[in-house]
Short mmCIF file of C-alpha atoms and ligand atoms in Angstrom, two decimals:
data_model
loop_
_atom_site.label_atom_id
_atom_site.label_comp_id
_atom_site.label_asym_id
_atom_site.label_seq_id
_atom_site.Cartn_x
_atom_site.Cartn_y
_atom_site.Cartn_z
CA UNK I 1 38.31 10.48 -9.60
CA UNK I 2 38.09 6.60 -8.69
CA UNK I 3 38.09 5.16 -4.92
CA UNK I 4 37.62 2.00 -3.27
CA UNK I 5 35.96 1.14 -0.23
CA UNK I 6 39.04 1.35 1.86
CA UNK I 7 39.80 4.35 0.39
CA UNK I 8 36.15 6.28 1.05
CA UNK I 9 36.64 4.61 5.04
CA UNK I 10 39.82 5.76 5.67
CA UNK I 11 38.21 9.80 4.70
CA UNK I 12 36.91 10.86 8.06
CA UNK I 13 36.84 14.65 7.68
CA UNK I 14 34.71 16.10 6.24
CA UNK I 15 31.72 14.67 8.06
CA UNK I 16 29.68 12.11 5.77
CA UNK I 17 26.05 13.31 5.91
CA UNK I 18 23.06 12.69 4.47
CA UNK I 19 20.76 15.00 1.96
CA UNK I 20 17.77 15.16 4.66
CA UNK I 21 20.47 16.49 6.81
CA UNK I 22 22.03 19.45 5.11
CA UNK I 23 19.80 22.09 6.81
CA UNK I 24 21.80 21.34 10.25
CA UNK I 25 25.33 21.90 8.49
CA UNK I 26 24.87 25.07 6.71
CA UNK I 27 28.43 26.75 6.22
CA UNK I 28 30.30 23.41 7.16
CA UNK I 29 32.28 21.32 4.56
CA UNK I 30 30.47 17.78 4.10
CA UNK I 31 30.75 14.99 2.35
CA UNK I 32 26.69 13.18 0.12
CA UNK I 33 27.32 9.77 -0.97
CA UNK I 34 24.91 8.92 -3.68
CA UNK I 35 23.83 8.71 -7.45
CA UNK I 36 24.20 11.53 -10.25
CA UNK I 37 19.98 12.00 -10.50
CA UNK I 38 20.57 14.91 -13.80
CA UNK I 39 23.14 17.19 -14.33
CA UNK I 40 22.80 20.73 -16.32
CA UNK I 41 26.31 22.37 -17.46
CA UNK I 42 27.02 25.82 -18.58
CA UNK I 43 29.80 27.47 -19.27
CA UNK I 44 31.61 27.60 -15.92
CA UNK I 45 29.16 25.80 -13.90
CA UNK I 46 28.11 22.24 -13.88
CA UNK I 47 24.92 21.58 -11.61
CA UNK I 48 25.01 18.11 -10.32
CA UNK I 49 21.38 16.96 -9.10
CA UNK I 50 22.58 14.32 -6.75
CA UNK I 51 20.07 11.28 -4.68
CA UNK I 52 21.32 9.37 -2.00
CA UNK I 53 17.44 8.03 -1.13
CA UNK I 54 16.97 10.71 1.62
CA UNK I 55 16.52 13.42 -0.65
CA UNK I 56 18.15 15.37 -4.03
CA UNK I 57 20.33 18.01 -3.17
CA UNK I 58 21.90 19.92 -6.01
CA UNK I 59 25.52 20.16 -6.32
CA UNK I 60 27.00 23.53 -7.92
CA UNK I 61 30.79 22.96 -8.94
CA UNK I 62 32.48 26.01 -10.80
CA UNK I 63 35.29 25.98 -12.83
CA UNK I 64 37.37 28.53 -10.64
CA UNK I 65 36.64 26.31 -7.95
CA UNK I 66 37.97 22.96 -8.82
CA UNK I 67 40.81 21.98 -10.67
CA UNK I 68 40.67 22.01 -14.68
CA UNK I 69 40.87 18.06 -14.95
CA UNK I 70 37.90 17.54 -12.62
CA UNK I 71 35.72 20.81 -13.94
CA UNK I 72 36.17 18.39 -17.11
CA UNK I 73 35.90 15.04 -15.75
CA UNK I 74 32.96 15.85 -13.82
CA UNK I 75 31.02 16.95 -17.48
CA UNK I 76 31.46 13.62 -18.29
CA UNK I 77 29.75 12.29 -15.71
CA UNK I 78 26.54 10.23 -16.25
CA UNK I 79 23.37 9.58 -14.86
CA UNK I 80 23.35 7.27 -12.06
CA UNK I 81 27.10 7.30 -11.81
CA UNK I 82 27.60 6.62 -7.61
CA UNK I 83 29.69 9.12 -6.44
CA UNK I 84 31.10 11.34 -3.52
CA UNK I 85 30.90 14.73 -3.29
CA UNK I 86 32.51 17.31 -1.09
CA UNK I 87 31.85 20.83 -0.64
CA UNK I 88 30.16 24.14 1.54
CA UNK I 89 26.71 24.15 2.48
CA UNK I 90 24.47 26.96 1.39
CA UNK I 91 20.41 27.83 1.66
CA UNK I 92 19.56 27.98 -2.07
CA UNK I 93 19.27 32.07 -3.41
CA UNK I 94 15.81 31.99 -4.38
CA UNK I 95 14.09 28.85 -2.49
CA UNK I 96 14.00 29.13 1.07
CA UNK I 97 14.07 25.52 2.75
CA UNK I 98 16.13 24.14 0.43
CA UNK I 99 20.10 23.38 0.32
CA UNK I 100 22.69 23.09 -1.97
CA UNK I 101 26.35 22.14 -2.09
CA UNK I 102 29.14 24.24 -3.66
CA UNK I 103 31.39 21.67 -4.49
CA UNK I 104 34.86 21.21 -3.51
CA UNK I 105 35.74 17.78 -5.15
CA UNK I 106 33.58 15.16 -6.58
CA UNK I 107 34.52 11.67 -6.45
CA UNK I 108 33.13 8.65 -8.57
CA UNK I 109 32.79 5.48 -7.02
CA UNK I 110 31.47 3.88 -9.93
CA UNK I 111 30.78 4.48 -13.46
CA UNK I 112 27.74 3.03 -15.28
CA UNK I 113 28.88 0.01 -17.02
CA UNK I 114 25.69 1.35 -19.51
CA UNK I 115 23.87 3.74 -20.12
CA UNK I 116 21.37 4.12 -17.65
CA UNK I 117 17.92 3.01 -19.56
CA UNK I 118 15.14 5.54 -18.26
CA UNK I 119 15.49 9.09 -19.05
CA UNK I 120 13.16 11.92 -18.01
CA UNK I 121 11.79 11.44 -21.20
CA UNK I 122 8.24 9.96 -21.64
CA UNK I 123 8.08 5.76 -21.44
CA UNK I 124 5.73 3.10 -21.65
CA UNK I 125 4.32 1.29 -19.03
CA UNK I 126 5.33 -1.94 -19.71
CA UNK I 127 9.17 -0.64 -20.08
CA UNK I 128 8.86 1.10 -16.68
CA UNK I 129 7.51 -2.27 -15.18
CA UNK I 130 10.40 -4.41 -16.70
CA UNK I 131 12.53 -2.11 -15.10
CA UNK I 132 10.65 -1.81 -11.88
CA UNK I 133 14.08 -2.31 -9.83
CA UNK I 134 15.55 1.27 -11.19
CA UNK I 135 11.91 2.53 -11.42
CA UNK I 136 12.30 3.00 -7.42
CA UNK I 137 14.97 5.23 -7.81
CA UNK I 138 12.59 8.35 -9.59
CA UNK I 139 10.65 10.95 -7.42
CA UNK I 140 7.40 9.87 -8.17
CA UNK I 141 8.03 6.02 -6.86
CA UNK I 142 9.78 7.52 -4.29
CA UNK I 143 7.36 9.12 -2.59
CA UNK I 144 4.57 6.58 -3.32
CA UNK I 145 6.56 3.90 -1.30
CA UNK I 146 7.44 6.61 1.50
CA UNK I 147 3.62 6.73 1.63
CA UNK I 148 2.92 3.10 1.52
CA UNK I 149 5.29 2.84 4.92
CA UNK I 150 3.72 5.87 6.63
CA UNK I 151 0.25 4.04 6.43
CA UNK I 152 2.01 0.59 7.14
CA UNK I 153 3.52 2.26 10.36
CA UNK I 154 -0.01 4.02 11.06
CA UNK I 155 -1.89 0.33 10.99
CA UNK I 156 0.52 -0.72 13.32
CA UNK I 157 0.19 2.54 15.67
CA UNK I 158 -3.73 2.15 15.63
CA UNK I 159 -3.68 -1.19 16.64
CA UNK I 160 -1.12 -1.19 19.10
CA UNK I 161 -2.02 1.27 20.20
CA UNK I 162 -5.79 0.00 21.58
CA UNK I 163 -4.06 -3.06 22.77
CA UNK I 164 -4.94 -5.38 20.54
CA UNK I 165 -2.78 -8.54 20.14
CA UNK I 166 -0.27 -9.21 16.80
CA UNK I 167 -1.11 -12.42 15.65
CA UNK I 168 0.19 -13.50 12.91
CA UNK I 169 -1.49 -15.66 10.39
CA UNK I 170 0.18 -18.62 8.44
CA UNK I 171 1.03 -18.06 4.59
CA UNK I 172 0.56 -22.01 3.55
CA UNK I 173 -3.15 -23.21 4.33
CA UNK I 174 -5.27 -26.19 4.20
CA UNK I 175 -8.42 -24.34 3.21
CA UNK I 176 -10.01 -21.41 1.21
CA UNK I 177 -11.73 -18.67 2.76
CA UNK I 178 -12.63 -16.20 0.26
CA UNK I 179 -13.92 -19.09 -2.24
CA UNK I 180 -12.47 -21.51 -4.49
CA UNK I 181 -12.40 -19.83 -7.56
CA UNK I 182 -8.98 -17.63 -6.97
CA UNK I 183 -7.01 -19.92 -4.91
CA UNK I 184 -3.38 -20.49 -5.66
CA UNK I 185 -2.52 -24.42 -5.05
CA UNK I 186 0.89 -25.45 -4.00
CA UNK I 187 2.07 -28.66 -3.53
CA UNK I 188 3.31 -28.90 0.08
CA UNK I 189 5.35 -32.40 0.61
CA UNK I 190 2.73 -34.26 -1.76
CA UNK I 191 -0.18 -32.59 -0.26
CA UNK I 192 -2.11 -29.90 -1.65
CA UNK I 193 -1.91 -26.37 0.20
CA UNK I 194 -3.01 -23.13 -0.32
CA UNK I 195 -1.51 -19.50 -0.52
CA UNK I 196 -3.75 -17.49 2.23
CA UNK I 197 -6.52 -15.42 0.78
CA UNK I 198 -7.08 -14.11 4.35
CA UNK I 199 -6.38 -14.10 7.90
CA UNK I 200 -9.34 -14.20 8.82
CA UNK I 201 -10.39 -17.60 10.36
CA UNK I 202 -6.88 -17.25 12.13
CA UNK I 203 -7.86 -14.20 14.03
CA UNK I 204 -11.36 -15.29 15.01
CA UNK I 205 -8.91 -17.81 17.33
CA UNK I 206 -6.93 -15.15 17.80
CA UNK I 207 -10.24 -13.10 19.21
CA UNK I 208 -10.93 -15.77 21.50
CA UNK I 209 -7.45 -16.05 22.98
CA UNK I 210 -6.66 -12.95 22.96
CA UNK I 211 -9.92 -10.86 22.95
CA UNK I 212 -8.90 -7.65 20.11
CA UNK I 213 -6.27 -9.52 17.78
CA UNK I 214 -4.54 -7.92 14.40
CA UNK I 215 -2.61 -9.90 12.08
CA UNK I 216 -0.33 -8.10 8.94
CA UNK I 217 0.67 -9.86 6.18
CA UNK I 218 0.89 -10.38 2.24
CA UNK I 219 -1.93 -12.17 0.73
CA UNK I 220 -2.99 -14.17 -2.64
CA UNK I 221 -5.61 -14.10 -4.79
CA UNK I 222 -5.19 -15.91 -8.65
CA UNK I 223 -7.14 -13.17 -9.60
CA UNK I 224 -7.65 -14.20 -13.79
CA UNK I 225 -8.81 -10.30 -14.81
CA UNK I 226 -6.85 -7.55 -15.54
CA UNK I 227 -8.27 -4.56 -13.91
CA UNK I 228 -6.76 -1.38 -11.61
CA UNK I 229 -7.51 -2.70 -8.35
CA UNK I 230 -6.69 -6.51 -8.51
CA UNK I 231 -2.88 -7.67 -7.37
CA UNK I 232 -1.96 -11.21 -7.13
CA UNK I 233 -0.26 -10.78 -3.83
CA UNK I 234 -0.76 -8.01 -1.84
CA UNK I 235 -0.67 -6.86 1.79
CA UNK I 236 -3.96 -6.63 4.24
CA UNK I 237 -4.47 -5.82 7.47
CA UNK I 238 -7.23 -7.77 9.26
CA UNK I 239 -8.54 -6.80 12.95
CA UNK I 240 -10.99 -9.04 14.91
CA UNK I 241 -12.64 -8.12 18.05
CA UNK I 242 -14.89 -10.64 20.68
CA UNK I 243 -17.98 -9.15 21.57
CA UNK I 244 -18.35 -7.01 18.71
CA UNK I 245 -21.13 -6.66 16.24
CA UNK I 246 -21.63 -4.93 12.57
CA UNK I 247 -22.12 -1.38 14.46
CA UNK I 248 -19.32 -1.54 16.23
CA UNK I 249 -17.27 -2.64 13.08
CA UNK I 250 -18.19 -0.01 10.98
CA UNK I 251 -17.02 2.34 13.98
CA UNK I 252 -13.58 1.02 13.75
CA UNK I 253 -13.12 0.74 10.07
CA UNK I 254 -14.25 4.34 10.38
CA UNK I 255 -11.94 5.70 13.28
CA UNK I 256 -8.91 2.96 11.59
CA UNK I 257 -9.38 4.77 7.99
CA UNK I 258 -9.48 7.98 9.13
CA UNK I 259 -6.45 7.57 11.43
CA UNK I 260 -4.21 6.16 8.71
CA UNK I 261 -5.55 9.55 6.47
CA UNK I 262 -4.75 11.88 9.03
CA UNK I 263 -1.02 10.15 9.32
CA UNK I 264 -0.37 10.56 5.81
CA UNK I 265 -1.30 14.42 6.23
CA UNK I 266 0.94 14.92 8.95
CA UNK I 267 4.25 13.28 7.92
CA UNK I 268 4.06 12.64 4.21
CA UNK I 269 3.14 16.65 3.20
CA UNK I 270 6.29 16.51 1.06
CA UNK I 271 5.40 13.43 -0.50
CA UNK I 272 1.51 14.18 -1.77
CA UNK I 273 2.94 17.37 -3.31
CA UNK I 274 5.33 15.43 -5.91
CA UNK I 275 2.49 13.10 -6.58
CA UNK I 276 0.37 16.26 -7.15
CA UNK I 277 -2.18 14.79 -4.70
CA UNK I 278 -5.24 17.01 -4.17
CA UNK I 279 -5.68 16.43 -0.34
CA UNK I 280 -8.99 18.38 0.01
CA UNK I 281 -11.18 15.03 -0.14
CA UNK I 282 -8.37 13.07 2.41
CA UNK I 283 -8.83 16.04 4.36
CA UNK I 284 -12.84 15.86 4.66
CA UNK I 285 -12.27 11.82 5.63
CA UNK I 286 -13.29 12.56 8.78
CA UNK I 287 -16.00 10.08 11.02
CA UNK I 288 -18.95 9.48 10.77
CA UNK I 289 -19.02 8.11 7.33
CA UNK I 290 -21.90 8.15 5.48
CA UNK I 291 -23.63 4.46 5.94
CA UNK I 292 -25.97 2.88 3.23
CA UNK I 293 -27.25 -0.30 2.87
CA UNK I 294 -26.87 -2.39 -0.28
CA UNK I 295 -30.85 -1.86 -1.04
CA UNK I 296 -29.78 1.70 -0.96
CA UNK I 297 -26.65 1.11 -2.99
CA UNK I 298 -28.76 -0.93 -5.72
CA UNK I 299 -31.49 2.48 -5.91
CA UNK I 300 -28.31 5.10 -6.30
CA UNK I 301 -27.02 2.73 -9.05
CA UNK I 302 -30.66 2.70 -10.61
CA UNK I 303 -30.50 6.61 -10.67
CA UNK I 304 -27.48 6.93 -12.00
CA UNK I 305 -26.78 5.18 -14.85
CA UNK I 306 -27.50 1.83 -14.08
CA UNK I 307 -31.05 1.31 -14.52
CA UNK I 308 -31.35 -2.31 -15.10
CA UNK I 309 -29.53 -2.73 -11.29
CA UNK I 310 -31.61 -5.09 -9.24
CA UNK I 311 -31.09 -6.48 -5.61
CA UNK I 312 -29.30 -9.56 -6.34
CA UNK I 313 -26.13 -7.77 -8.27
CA UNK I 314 -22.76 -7.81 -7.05
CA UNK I 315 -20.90 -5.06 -7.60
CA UNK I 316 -17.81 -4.66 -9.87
CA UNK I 317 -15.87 -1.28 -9.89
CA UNK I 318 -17.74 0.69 -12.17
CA UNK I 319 -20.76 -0.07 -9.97
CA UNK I 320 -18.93 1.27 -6.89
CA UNK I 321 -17.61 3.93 -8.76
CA UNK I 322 -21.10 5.20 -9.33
CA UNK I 323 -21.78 4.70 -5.59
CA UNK I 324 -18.79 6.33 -4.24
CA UNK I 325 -18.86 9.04 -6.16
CA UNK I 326 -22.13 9.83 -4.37
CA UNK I 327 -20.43 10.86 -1.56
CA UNK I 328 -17.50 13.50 -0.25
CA UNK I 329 -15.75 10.81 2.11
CA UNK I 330 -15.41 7.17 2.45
CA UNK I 331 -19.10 5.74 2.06
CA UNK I 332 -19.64 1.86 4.21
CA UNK I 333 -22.39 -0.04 2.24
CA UNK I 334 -23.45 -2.28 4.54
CA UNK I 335 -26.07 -5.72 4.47
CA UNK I 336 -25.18 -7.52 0.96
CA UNK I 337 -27.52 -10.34 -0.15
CA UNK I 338 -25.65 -13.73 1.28
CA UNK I 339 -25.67 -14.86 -1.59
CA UNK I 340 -23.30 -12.72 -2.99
CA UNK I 341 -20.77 -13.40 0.10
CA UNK I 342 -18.43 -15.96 1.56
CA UNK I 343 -19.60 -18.73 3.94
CA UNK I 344 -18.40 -16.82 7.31
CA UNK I 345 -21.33 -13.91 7.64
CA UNK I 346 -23.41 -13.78 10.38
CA UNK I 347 -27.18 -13.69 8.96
CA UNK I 348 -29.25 -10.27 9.54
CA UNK I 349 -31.96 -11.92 12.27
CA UNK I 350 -34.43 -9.05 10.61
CA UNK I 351 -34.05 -10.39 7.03
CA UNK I 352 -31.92 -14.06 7.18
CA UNK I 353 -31.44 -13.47 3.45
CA UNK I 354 -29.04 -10.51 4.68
CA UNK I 355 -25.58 -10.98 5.67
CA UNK I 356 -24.31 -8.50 8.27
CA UNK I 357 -21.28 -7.35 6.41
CA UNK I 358 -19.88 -3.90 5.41
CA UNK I 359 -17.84 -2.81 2.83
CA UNK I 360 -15.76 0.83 2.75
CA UNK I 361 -15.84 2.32 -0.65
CA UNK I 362 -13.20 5.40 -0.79
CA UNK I 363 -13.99 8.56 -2.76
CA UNK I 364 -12.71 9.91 -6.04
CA UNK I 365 -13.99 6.20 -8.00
CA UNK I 366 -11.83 3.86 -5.76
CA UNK I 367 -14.31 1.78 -4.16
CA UNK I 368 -13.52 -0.80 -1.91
CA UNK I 369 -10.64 -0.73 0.42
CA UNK I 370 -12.37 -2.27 3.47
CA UNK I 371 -14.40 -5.69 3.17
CA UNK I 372 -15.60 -6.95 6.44
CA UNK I 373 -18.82 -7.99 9.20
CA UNK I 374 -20.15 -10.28 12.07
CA UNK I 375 -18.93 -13.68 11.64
CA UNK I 376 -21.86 -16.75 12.16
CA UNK I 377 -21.18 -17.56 15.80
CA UNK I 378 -23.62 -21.14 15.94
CA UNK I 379 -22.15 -24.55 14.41
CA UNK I 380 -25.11 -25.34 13.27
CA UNK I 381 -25.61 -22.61 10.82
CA UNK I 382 -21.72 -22.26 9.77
CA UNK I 383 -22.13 -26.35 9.25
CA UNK I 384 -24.43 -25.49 6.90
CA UNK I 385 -22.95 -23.02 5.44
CA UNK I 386 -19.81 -24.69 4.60
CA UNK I 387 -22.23 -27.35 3.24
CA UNK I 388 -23.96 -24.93 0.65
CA UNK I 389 -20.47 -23.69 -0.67
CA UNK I 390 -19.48 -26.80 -1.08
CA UNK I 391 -16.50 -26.57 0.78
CA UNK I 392 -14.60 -29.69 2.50
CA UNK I 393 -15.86 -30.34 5.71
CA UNK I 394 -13.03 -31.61 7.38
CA UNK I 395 -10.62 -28.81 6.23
CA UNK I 396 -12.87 -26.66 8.46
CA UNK I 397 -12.95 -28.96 11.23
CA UNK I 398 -10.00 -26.79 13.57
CA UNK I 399 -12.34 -23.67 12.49
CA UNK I 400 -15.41 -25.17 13.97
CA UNK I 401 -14.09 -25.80 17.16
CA UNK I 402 -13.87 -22.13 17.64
CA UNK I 403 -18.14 -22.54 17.36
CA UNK I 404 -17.69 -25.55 19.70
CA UNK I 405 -15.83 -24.36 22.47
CA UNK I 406 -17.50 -21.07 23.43
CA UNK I 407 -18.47 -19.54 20.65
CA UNK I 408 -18.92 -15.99 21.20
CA UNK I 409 -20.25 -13.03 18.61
CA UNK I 410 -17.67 -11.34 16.72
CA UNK I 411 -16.29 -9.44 13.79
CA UNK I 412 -13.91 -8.27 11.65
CA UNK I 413 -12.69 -6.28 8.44
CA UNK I 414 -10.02 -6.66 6.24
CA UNK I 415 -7.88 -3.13 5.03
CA UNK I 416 -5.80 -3.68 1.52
CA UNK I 417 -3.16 -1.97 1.48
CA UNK I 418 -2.69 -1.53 -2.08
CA UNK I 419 -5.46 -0.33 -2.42
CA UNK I 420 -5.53 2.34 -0.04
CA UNK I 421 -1.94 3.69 -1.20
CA UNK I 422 -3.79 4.27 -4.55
CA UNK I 423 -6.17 6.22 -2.86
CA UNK I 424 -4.82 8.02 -1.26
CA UNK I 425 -1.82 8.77 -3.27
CA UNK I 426 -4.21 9.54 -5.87
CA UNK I 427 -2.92 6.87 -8.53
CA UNK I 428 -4.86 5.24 -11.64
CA UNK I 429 -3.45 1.46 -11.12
CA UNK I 430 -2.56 -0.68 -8.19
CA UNK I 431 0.70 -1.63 -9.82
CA UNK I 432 2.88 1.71 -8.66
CA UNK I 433 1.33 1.02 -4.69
CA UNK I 434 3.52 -1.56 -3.82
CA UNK I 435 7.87 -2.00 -4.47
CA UNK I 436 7.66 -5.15 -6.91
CA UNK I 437 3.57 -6.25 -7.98
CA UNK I 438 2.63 -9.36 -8.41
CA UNK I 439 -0.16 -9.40 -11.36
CA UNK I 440 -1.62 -11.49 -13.64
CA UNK I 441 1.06 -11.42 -16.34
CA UNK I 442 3.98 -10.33 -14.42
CA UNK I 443 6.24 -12.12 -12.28
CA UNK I 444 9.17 -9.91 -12.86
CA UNK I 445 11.51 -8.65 -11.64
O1 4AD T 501 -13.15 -8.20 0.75
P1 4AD T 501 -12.04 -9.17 0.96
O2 4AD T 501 -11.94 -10.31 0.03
O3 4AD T 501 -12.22 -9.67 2.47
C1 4AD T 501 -11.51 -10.61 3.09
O4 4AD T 501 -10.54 -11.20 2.65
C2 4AD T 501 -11.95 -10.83 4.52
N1 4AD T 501 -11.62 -12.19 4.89
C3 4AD T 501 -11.27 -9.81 5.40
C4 4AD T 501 -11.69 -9.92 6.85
O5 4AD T 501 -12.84 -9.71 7.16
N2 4AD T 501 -10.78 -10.21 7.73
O6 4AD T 501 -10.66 -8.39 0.95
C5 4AD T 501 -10.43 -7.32 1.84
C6 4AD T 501 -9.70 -6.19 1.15
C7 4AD T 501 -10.49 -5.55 0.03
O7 4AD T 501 -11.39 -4.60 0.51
C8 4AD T 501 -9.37 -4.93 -0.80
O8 4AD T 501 -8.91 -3.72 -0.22
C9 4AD T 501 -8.26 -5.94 -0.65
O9 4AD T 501 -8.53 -6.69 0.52
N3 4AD T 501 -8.20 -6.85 -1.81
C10 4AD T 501 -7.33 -6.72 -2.82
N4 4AD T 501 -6.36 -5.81 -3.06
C11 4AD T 501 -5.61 -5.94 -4.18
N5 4AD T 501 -5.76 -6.96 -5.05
C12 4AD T 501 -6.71 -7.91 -4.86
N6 4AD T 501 -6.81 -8.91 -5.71
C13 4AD T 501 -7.55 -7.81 -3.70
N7 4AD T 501 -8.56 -8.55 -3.19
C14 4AD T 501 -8.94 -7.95 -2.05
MG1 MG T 502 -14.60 -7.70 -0.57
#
């Protein structure tokens, strides 16, 4: 039942196919390479539920069809074993769509040196975490991470496809720009450096080379609390346009959200029925999107639960949960007091005490996957600005020059990824939305 790699090479016939495959070989002998995923026996039959990553594809060997030593051997056979198996391919009986393999011979390549740790049985978080790097290998993760890709091949698509520019944004930085409070400091050849928070300042001189400019990358935020939507490092996606203003932000968050929805609808079907994802509310994510302002937001909040809400408050996630829940689609809240935001918003010229941002709250208690607005386009003002957050003037010095040297009105969002895989995979946490997270007490594996 063993082989080696020279071995498995020098077996050309029958072809070697893969599981997403079978439905194109149907009566032809073929060979799955992959992992024992469960196995049921009885009597004369064992039924080998076999994963090579493309799919599970159940394997039916019967006793009068192999010989006694491997009906046998193959009983002994355990869970995540890699292995070969060859056989006839058949549309199951009863489930149309779906293909098995009557087995012909069954080959281990190797045998767990253990036993394998997770079980279909029930376990705890924290054990499925420490094992994160088998974790991958069960349906559920599975199909998350297919997800994840489909929307990080949709951002791409939308973007490229309305000719905006890649640029990509650095990882080590000399300066904050989502405050000082969650920065991560690394020392960078005796000098202190950050880990981005943002593209941001990067692609407002990406705008004004290259007009619409997208950069795609993993970000960091020492976030100190433990909550469901807060990653140490995760991924964003952050367009910035010349010539744009709040309106016409809102209108692409709007048209970009809804794109990457109606993606996930089309290819990842499959996928959203093994997470047992209710797509009725993806399905209504459709533009226009409701649009409040943050006076508005602070008077829902009031009626709702929160009556000692006043203008002034930021919101945390039970406040947007209340908000969002408003609503049967993604709801932007749009025109937060400055106060509350970073040092980069253009002021509201009707109300200066306004900053002409938007935020995208998704459905279902999410909240906010988009955080974005009109960036302050005079030196003076953003001088002053990076004066009252007491940030380091001369860190900002390359970012003024973009106010210097024809400045020009513009704006931007930021998309988290994370964040929106949760959505719209329906999950409770942010830790299952990306491969390996990052979080505030785990660094492994
Ligand atoms: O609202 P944020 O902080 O905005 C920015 O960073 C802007 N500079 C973006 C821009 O305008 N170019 O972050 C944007 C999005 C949030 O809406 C959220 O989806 C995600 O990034 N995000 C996080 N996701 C997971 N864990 C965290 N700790 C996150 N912090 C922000
Ligand atoms: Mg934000």
């Amino acid at each position: 039942m063993t082989a080696n790699s020279s071995e498995l090479e020098k077996e050309s016939n029958p072809s070697i196919v893969s599981i997403s495959e079978l439905s194109r070989h149907v009566g032809e002998a073929v060979t799955l390479r992959g992992w024992l995923y469960n196995k049921r026996s009885s009597g004369k039959l064992h039924f080998l539920e076999v994963r090579d990553g493309s799919g599970i594809c159940q394997c039916v060997v019967f006793k009068g069809g192999v010989s006694p030593e491997l009906f046998e051997a193959v009983g002994h056979v355990q869970q995540e074993t890699s292995l070969e198996v060859t056989g006839t391919v058949a549309e199951h009986g009863k489930l149309k769509g779906t293909f098995e393999l009557q087995a012909t011979n069954v080959r281990v390549i190797n045998a767990v040196s253990r036993e394998y740790p997770i079980s279909p049985k029930e376990h705890g978080t924290d054990f499925l975490m420490d094992h994160r790097h088998l974790w991958l290998r069960s349906k559920r993760q599975h199909a998350i991470v297919r997800v994840r890709h489909a929307i990080i091949k949709a951002v791409r698509d939308f973007f490229d496809g309305r000719d905006f520019t890649l640029v990509d944004a650095p990882i080590f930085t000399p300066n904050a720009c989502e405050g000082t409070s969650n920065l991560f400091e690394t020392d960078y050849h005796g000098d202190p450096a950050y880990l981005t928070q943002s593209g941001q300042l990067y692609m407002e001189a990406g705008a004004a080379a290259f007009g619409k400019a997208y950069c795609f990358g993993p970000t960091f935020r020492a976030e100190k609390s433990k909550t469901r939507r807060h990653l140490a490092e995760f991924w964003m996606v952050e367009p910035e346009v010349a010539f744009m203003d709040l309106d016409g932000d809102m209108k692409l968050a709007e048209e970009f959200l809804a794109f990457i929805v109606g993606r996930v609808l089309e290819t990842r079907r499959e996928e959203l029925k093994v997470l047992e994802r209710d797509t009725t509310v993806l399905e209504r994510s459709v533009p226009p999107f409701p649009r409040i302002t943050y006076a508005e937001a602070i008077k829902i909040l009031q009626e709702n639960g929160h009556p000692e809400a006043k203008i002034g408050d930021d919101f945390g996630g039970d406040e947007e949960t209340v908000i969002s829940n408003k609503f049967d689609r993604p709801v932007i809240v749009h025109r937060y007091p400055l106060d509350l935001k970073a040092f980069y918003f253009a002021k509201d010229a009707t109300d200066p005490k306004l900053a002409l941002n938007m935020d995208v709250l998704a459905p279902e208690g999410y909240g906010e996957i988009i955080g974005g607005g009109q960036r302050e386009d005079s030196l003076e003002r953003l001088e002053a600005a990076i004066d009252a957050h007491k940030l380091p003037r001369e860190a900002f010095e390359w970012y003024l020059d973009l106010r210097r040297y024809g400045s020009f009105p513009h704006a931007g969002f930021g998309l988290g990824i994370e964040r929106s895989v949760a959505w719209i995979c329906g999950l409770p946490h942010v830790r299952e939305t990306i491969p390996f997270p990052r979080m505030l007490n785990r660094l492994a594996p």
